[in-house]
Amino acid sequence: MATRMMLLVGTKKGAFILEGDAARRDWSLRGPFCETWPINQVIADPKTGTIWAAGGNEWFGPAVWRSTDGGASWTHSSAGLAYAAGETPIKSAWSLALGPTGTLWAGVEPAGLFRSDDGGDNWTHVTALTEHPSRADWQPGGGGMILHGILPHPTDPDRLWVAISVAGVFATEDGGASWAPRNRGTRQDYAPEGERYPEHGQCVHALAMGAGNPDRLYQQNHCGMYRSDDGGRGWTSIEAGLPSSFGFPAVAHPRDPDTLFLLPLNGDQAGRFMPDAAAAVWRTRDAGASWQALRQGLPQASAYFGVLRQAMAADTLEPAGVYFGTSGGALFASADEGEAWSCIAEHLPTILSVEALVRDG
């Protein structure tokens, strides 16, 4: 059967879908979907093709949308997606992930985690994370106090990592009944001297997992780029050779645990755009020991755009395709692991997330 490519794009004004074939040269665009709600992340089940979109705001409230027909029609649910009466209301659903046994996880703002065991119809609050003793110290980052990253273990449903701004990385090994911070070795540059390596309180921006090695994690932090080889219990800086220690998205190769794609920005106080206003995706083939800038086809002048934490993805084809969307609404694609790039969509709303789905049929 023919391979069918879909790019799932979340934006400030709804979700969009781009469709192409295995060549990844020609794309068609559909959308906006989800009634043009702000959509923070869109994911899909590669086995069934079901699509979920997390979004909302303080006006609409939070919800997770679902499509079972490739985006032709959508429903949404917020049943159970709420904190107890008297607590700060949830503004939006921010992140999604599908576990190995079909559990759907959702991260929200203010930071918390919910699970659904019926495909998103009903949600249950994972209270042990919100009740962690460090909770009183969690602070909002530039985008709010959000749980923006969820990494399920690929085979063990009890293991899960989450990323919270500003609180750090937390992990569970018992299905969410208990949680432990996993931040040792990551800096907090804005803390007083002598307090820059705390147990929690770091501003993690993105998490990625090495293919075939669930204990190999990569982290783009507000204050550096890191790798862990023990499931986040300890982190090693791998930012040497990069143009900046600051950025948002980090995407792992689908087959090689030593290959990672990264989009550094010029710094948190310098505009948060492409370094020297020249766009590049940086790639490591040796787990961060060295980095290469990939620029062919990307704008090398006046590139004053940013790329947000969920707005980069890789597909599972050979060679892997890599994609990223910009704050200015442009979507770039590479069909050869970043060697050459082309712009496949322009003038979209601010792109908040990109996900690649490969299906037969």
One Martini backbone bead per residue (centre of mass of N, CA, C, O) as a GRO file, in nm:
protein
  361
    1MET     BB    1   0.100   0.033   0.015
    2ALA     BB    2   0.072   0.355   0.030
    3THR     BB    3   0.227   0.625   0.154
    4ARG     BB    4   0.113   0.844   0.417
    5MET     BB    5   0.135   1.189   0.489
    6MET     BB    6   0.116   1.373   0.807
    7LEU     BB    7   0.068   1.705   0.927
    8LEU     BB    8   0.035   1.829   1.257
    9VAL     BB    9  -0.107   2.156   1.333
   10GLY     BB   10  -0.063   2.393   1.581
   11THR     BB   11  -0.249   2.694   1.661
   12LYS     BB   12  -0.393   3.001   1.748
   13LYS     BB   13  -0.614   2.906   1.492
   14GLY     BB   14  -0.593   2.606   1.507
   15ALA     BB   15  -0.598   2.323   1.307
   16PHE     BB   16  -0.374   2.151   1.080
   17ILE     BB   17  -0.336   1.972   0.755
   18LEU     BB   18  -0.080   1.790   0.597
   19GLU     BB   19  -0.043   1.629   0.273
   20GLY     BB   20   0.146   1.335   0.162
   21ASP     BB   21   0.407   1.154   0.045
   22ALA     BB   22   0.704   0.981   0.052
   23ALA     BB   23   0.862   1.219  -0.095
   24ARG     BB   24   0.798   1.507   0.034
   25ARG     BB   25   0.712   1.755  -0.185
   26ASP     BB   26   0.395   1.742  -0.184
   27TRP     BB   27   0.135   1.961  -0.049
   28SER     BB   28  -0.166   1.968   0.143
   29LEU     BB   29  -0.417   2.189   0.281
   30ARG     BB   30  -0.598   2.185   0.598
   31GLY     BB   31  -0.824   2.424   0.723
   32PRO     BB   32  -0.940   2.506   1.008
   33PHE     BB   33  -0.975   2.354   1.320
   34CYS     BB   34  -1.143   2.362   1.618
   35GLU     BB   35  -1.286   2.644   1.591
   36THR     BB   36  -1.015   2.819   1.626
   37TRP     BB   37  -0.876   2.731   1.853
   38PRO     BB   38  -0.633   2.710   2.061
   39ILE     BB   39  -0.353   2.491   1.967
   40ASN     BB   40  -0.087   2.325   2.130
   41GLN     BB   41  -0.153   2.011   2.045
   42VAL     BB   42  -0.087   1.741   1.804
   43ILE     BB   43  -0.190   1.399   1.779
   44ALA     BB   44  -0.128   1.040   1.704
   45ASP     BB   45  -0.228   0.718   1.611
   46PRO     BB   46  -0.054   0.505   1.405
   47LYS     BB   47  -0.265   0.264   1.405
   48THR     BB   48  -0.558   0.433   1.371
   49GLY     BB   49  -0.545   0.770   1.323
   50THR     BB   50  -0.607   0.911   1.565
   51ILE     BB   51  -0.690   1.247   1.666
   52TRP     BB   52  -0.541   1.494   1.887
   53ALA     BB   53  -0.637   1.811   2.058
   54ALA     BB   54  -0.490   2.069   2.248
   55GLY     BB   55  -0.681   2.329   2.432
   56GLY     BB   56  -0.749   2.668   2.484
   57ASN     BB   57  -0.878   2.906   2.733
   58GLU     BB   58  -1.012   3.133   2.955
   59TRP     BB   59  -1.275   3.135   2.774
   60PHE     BB   60  -1.321   2.824   2.688
   61GLY     BB   61  -1.130   2.639   2.803
   62PRO     BB   62  -1.064   2.311   2.830
   63ALA     BB   63  -0.962   2.070   2.564
   64VAL     BB   64  -1.013   1.760   2.378
   65TRP     BB   65  -0.975   1.671   2.061
   66ARG     BB   66  -1.139   1.453   1.801
   67SER     BB   67  -1.035   1.230   1.526
   68THR     BB   68  -1.144   0.937   1.305
   69ASP     BB   69  -1.125   1.091   0.986
   70GLY     BB   70  -0.867   1.281   0.925
   71GLY     BB   71  -1.037   1.568   1.000
   72ALA     BB   72  -1.338   1.591   0.902
   73SER     BB   73  -1.409   1.540   1.211
   74TRP     BB   74  -1.515   1.676   1.543
   75THR     BB   75  -1.454   1.636   1.891
   76HIS     BB   76  -1.515   1.728   2.245
   77SER     BB   77  -1.352   1.717   2.580
   78SER     BB   78  -1.385   1.803   2.961
   79ALA     BB   79  -1.428   1.556   3.129
   80GLY     BB   80  -1.248   1.608   3.427
   81LEU     BB   81  -1.093   1.883   3.328
   82ALA     BB   82  -1.041   1.951   3.658
   83TYR     BB   83  -1.040   2.109   3.942
   84ALA     BB   84  -1.121   2.169   4.236
   85ALA     BB   85  -1.306   2.340   4.420
   86GLY     BB   86  -1.125   2.656   4.466
   87GLU     BB   87  -0.936   2.623   4.246
   88THR     BB   88  -0.754   2.695   3.995
   89PRO     BB   89  -0.834   2.719   3.691
   90ILE     BB   90  -0.826   2.583   3.387
   91LYS     BB   91  -0.715   2.714   3.081
   92SER     BB   92  -0.543   2.465   2.943
   93ALA     BB   93  -0.445   2.242   2.707
   94TRP     BB   94  -0.095   2.151   2.625
   95SER     BB   95  -0.057   1.827   2.636
   96LEU     BB   96   0.035   1.508   2.470
   97ALA     BB   97   0.007   1.140   2.526
   98LEU     BB   98   0.079   0.798   2.431
   99GLY     BB   99   0.064   0.505   2.563
  100PRO     BB  100   0.131   0.158   2.535
  101THR     BB  101  -0.195   0.096   2.644
  102GLY     BB  102  -0.373   0.379   2.564
  103THR     BB  103  -0.305   0.602   2.735
  104LEU     BB  104  -0.409   0.936   2.790
  105TRP     BB  105  -0.223   1.233   2.813
  106ALA     BB  106  -0.250   1.553   3.005
  107GLY     BB  107  -0.144   1.883   3.000
  108VAL     BB  108  -0.163   2.180   3.210
  109GLU     BB  109  -0.313   2.504   3.296
  110PRO     BB  110  -0.210   2.470   3.557
  111ALA     BB  111   0.007   2.251   3.656
  112GLY     BB  112  -0.087   1.925   3.524
  113LEU     BB  113  -0.225   1.585   3.533
  114PHE     BB  114  -0.395   1.371   3.294
  115ARG     BB  115  -0.621   1.089   3.239
  116SER     BB  116  -0.717   0.849   2.975
  117ASP     BB  117  -0.913   0.527   2.912
  118ASP     BB  118  -1.127   0.650   2.654
  119GLY     BB  119  -0.992   0.855   2.433
  120GLY     BB  120  -1.104   1.145   2.585
  121ASP     BB  121  -1.386   1.152   2.733
  122ASN     BB  122  -1.229   1.100   3.013
  123TRP     BB  123  -1.095   1.249   3.320
  124THR     BB  124  -0.801   1.220   3.544
  125HIS     BB  125  -0.646   1.324   3.818
  126VAL     BB  126  -0.298   1.348   3.906
  127THR     BB  127  -0.246   1.422   4.229
  128ALA     BB  128   0.053   1.353   4.311
  129LEU     BB  129   0.184   1.584   4.154
  130THR     BB  130   0.034   1.834   4.273
  131GLU     BB  131   0.122   1.716   4.578
  132HIS     BB  132   0.396   1.786   4.573
  133PRO     BB  133   0.617   1.937   4.791
  134SER     BB  134   0.714   2.151   4.554
  135ARG     BB  135   0.459   2.313   4.454
  136ALA     BB  136   0.504   2.595   4.601
  137ASP     BB  137   0.766   2.655   4.396
  138TRP     BB  138   0.618   2.693   4.155
  139GLN     BB  139   0.654   2.870   3.839
  140PRO     BB  140   0.612   3.093   3.599
  141GLY     BB  141   0.666   3.143   3.284
  142GLY     BB  142   0.628   3.301   2.988
  143GLY     BB  143   0.367   3.086   2.935
  144GLY     BB  144   0.348   2.983   3.217
  145MET     BB  145   0.218   2.726   3.428
  146ILE     BB  146   0.333   2.433   3.267
  147LEU     BB  147   0.253   2.119   3.119
  148HIS     BB  148   0.448   2.049   2.815
  149GLY     BB  149   0.570   1.752   2.888
  150ILE     BB  150   0.545   1.402   2.760
  151LEU     BB  151   0.710   1.079   2.853
  152PRO     BB  152   0.664   0.773   2.762
  153HIS     BB  153   0.719   0.466   2.795
  154PRO     BB  154   0.720   0.226   2.538
  155THR     BB  155   0.649  -0.043   2.754
  156ASP     BB  156   0.605   0.104   3.039
  157PRO     BB  157   0.318   0.227   3.197
  158ASP     BB  158   0.465   0.333   3.477
  159ARG     BB  159   0.645   0.517   3.295
  160LEU     BB  160   0.717   0.877   3.343
  161TRP     BB  161   0.766   1.201   3.194
  162VAL     BB  162   0.788   1.550   3.295
  163ALA     BB  163   0.736   1.901   3.198
  164ILE     BB  164   0.799   2.207   3.392
  165SER     BB  165   0.692   2.548   3.403
  166VAL     BB  166   0.866   2.623   3.688
  167ALA     BB  167   1.032   2.297   3.796
  168GLY     BB  168   1.081   2.055   3.586
  169VAL     BB  169   1.164   1.724   3.619
  170PHE     BB  170   0.943   1.438   3.632
  171ALA     BB  171   0.897   1.103   3.783
  172THR     BB  172   0.748   0.779   3.720
  173GLU     BB  173   0.713   0.409   3.839
  174ASP     BB  174   0.370   0.396   3.932
  175GLY     BB  175   0.153   0.550   3.742
  176GLY     BB  176   0.142   0.827   3.947
  177ALA     BB  177   0.162   0.780   4.268
  178SER     BB  178   0.464   0.886   4.223
  179TRP     BB  179   0.727   1.147   4.255
  180ALA     BB  180   1.039   1.264   4.095
  181PRO     BB  181   1.299   1.450   4.065
  182ARG     BB  182   1.500   1.525   3.740
  183ASN     BB  183   1.778   1.768   3.783
  184ARG     BB  184   2.058   1.670   3.802
  185GLY     BB  185   2.284   1.909   3.642
  186THR     BB  186   2.092   2.150   3.618
  187ARG     BB  187   2.053   2.478   3.563
  188GLN     BB  188   2.007   2.808   3.750
  189ASP     BB  189   2.106   3.113   3.656
  190TYR     BB  190   1.882   3.293   3.832
  191ALA     BB  191   2.020   3.209   4.077
  192PRO     BB  192   2.198   3.216   4.332
  193GLU     BB  193   2.489   3.179   4.439
  194GLY     BB  194   2.501   2.826   4.519
  195GLU     BB  195   2.183   2.765   4.374
  196ARG     BB  196   2.216   2.631   4.057
  197TYR     BB  197   2.152   2.307   4.170
  198PRO     BB  198   1.866   2.208   4.217
  199GLU     BB  199   1.614   1.978   4.258
  200HIS     BB  200   1.426   2.223   4.181
  201GLY     BB  201   1.324   2.495   3.938
  202GLN     BB  202   1.364   2.445   3.654
  203CYS     BB  203   1.360   2.545   3.297
  204VAL     BB  204   1.211   2.345   3.104
  205HIS     BB  205   1.151   2.297   2.743
  206ALA     BB  206   1.260   1.995   2.655
  207LEU     BB  207   1.189   1.650   2.557
  208ALA     BB  208   1.385   1.351   2.472
  209MET     BB  209   1.405   1.019   2.322
  210GLY     BB  210   1.591   0.760   2.261
  211ALA     BB  211   1.609   0.524   2.042
  212GLY     BB  212   1.584   0.219   2.215
  213ASN     BB  213   1.648   0.426   2.485
  214PRO     BB  214   1.476   0.529   2.760
  215ASP     BB  215   1.740   0.647   2.928
  216ARG     BB  216   1.770   0.839   2.685
  217LEU     BB  217   1.797   1.183   2.741
  218TYR     BB  218   1.681   1.505   2.636
  219GLN     BB  219   1.757   1.864   2.718
  220GLN     BB  220   1.600   2.170   2.688
  221ASN     BB  221   1.698   2.458   2.845
  222HIS     BB  222   1.716   2.774   2.957
  223CYS     BB  223   2.019   2.654   3.078
  224GLY     BB  224   2.069   2.444   2.843
  225MET     BB  225   2.221   2.136   2.726
  226TYR     BB  226   2.114   1.783   2.765
  227ARG     BB  227   2.215   1.453   2.902
  228SER     BB  228   2.077   1.124   2.967
  229ASP     BB  229   2.156   0.767   3.086
  230ASP     BB  230   1.933   0.749   3.362
  231GLY     BB  231   1.638   0.881   3.341
  232GLY     BB  232   1.732   1.174   3.489
  233ARG     BB  233   1.925   1.148   3.744
  234GLY     BB  234   2.140   1.262   3.532
  235TRP     BB  235   2.321   1.547   3.392
  236THR     BB  236   2.480   1.651   3.079
  237SER     BB  237   2.653   1.871   2.912
  238ILE     BB  238   2.593   1.962   2.534
  239GLU     BB  239   2.663   2.280   2.435
  240ALA     BB  240   2.912   2.244   2.295
  241GLY     BB  241   2.902   2.416   1.973
  242LEU     BB  242   2.682   2.607   2.024
  243PRO     BB  243   2.534   2.931   1.981
  244SER     BB  244   2.342   2.836   2.226
  245SER     BB  245   2.173   2.765   2.545
  246PHE     BB  246   1.907   2.854   2.391
  247GLY     BB  247   1.575   2.700   2.368
  248PHE     BB  248   1.320   2.460   2.269
  249PRO     BB  249   1.347   2.240   2.054
  250ALA     BB  250   1.366   1.868   2.062
  251VAL     BB  251   1.463   1.595   1.832
  252ALA     BB  252   1.448   1.266   1.773
  253HIS     BB  253   1.546   1.002   1.629
  254PRO     BB  254   1.373   0.708   1.526
  255ARG     BB  255   1.664   0.507   1.548
  256ASP     BB  256   1.893   0.704   1.668
  257PRO     BB  257   2.015   0.783   1.987
  258ASP     BB  258   2.258   0.993   1.877
  259THR     BB  259   2.028   1.157   1.733
  260LEU     BB  260   1.975   1.520   1.708
  261PHE     BB  261   1.743   1.793   1.698
  262LEU     BB  262   1.804   2.157   1.684
  263LEU     BB  263   1.679   2.503   1.795
  264PRO     BB  264   1.841   2.765   1.841
  265LEU     BB  265   1.857   3.062   2.014
  266ASN     BB  266   1.990   3.387   2.105
  267GLY     BB  267   1.816   3.432   2.368
  268ASP     BB  268   1.627   3.556   2.636
  269GLN     BB  269   1.749   3.881   2.593
  270ALA     BB  270   1.779   3.887   2.240
  271GLY     BB  271   1.467   3.791   2.109
  272ARG     BB  272   1.424   3.488   2.024
  273PHE     BB  273   1.602   3.416   1.766
  274MET     BB  274   1.797   3.366   1.522
  275PRO     BB  275   2.114   3.342   1.497
  276ASP     BB  276   2.195   3.617   1.315
  277ALA     BB  277   1.932   3.578   1.138
  278ALA     BB  278   2.009   3.260   1.082
  279ALA     BB  279   1.897   2.967   0.979
  280ALA     BB  280   1.913   2.660   1.190
  281VAL     BB  281   1.979   2.321   1.216
  282TRP     BB  282   2.090   2.112   1.471
  283ARG     BB  283   2.323   1.829   1.465
  284THR     BB  284   2.364   1.510   1.615
  285ARG     BB  285   2.562   1.184   1.603
  286ASP     BB  286   2.705   1.187   1.928
  287ALA     BB  287   2.526   1.283   2.180
  288GLY     BB  288   2.673   1.593   2.184
  289ALA     BB  289   2.984   1.614   2.111
  290SER     BB  290   2.864   1.723   1.833
  291TRP     BB  291   2.793   1.988   1.582
  292GLN     BB  292   2.560   2.071   1.307
  293ALA     BB  293   2.483   2.298   1.061
  294LEU     BB  294   2.161   2.334   0.893
  295ARG     BB  295   2.089   2.552   0.590
  296GLN     BB  296   1.974   2.442   0.340
  297GLY     BB  297   1.696   2.654   0.242
  298LEU     BB  298   1.739   2.862   0.458
  299PRO     BB  299   1.724   3.157   0.598
  300GLN     BB  300   2.019   3.403   0.602
  301ALA     BB  301   1.816   3.651   0.640
  302SER     BB  302   1.592   3.799   0.843
  303ALA     BB  303   1.553   3.569   1.087
  304TYR     BB  304   1.307   3.673   1.331
  305PHE     BB  305   1.225   3.398   1.431
  306GLY     BB  306   1.056   3.150   1.607
  307VAL     BB  307   1.058   2.833   1.803
  308LEU     BB  308   0.866   2.622   1.959
  309ARG     BB  309   0.865   2.343   2.164
  310GLN     BB  310   0.637   2.177   1.957
  311ALA     BB  311   0.755   2.286   1.651
  312MET     BB  312   0.885   1.983   1.619
  313ALA     BB  313   0.968   1.705   1.385
  314ALA     BB  314   0.965   1.348   1.310
  315ASP     BB  315   0.983   1.088   1.106
  316THR     BB  316   0.990   0.719   1.002
  317LEU     BB  317   1.149   0.735   0.764
  318GLU     BB  318   1.378   0.659   0.476
  319PRO     BB  319   1.477   0.907   0.551
  320ALA     BB  320   1.428   1.129   0.779
  321GLY     BB  321   1.198   1.361   0.861
  322VAL     BB  322   1.194   1.723   0.905
  323TYR     BB  323   1.015   1.968   1.118
  324PHE     BB  324   0.913   2.328   1.119
  325GLY     BB  325   0.763   2.597   1.303
  326THR     BB  326   0.667   2.936   1.316
  327SER     BB  327   0.576   3.246   1.443
  328GLY     BB  328   0.507   3.334   1.124
  329GLY     BB  329   0.373   3.064   0.969
  330ALA     BB  330   0.603   2.869   0.890
  331LEU     BB  331   0.687   2.562   0.700
  332PHE     BB  332   0.944   2.324   0.737
  333ALA     BB  333   1.129   2.080   0.522
  334SER     BB  334   1.288   1.750   0.546
  335ALA     BB  335   1.390   1.438   0.361
  336ASP     BB  336   1.726   1.434   0.484
  337GLU     BB  337   1.796   1.505   0.789
  338GLY     BB  338   1.865   1.833   0.713
  339GLU     BB  339   2.027   1.894   0.447
  340ALA     BB  340   1.743   1.994   0.321
  341TRP     BB  341   1.519   2.274   0.252
  342SER     BB  342   1.162   2.365   0.269
  343CYS     BB  343   0.879   2.553   0.202
  344ILE     BB  344   0.528   2.433   0.262
  345ALA     BB  345   0.428   2.690   0.436
  346GLU     BB  346   0.227   2.994   0.468
  347HIS     BB  347   0.050   3.219   0.669
  348LEU     BB  348   0.009   3.112   0.930
  349PRO     BB  349  -0.039   3.088   1.223
  350THR     BB  350   0.098   3.052   1.498
  351ILE     BB  351   0.317   2.795   1.571
  352LEU     BB  352   0.295   2.535   1.831
  353SER     BB  353   0.279   2.261   1.650
  354VAL     BB  354   0.440   1.942   1.544
  355GLU     BB  355   0.334   1.644   1.361
  356ALA     BB  356   0.412   1.309   1.251
  357LEU     BB  357   0.235   1.094   1.011
  358VAL     BB  358   0.250   0.746   0.928
  359ARG     BB  359   0.069   0.584   0.655
  360ASP     BB  360  -0.125   0.333   0.519
  361GLY     BB  361  -0.342   0.439   0.230
   0.00000   0.00000   0.00000
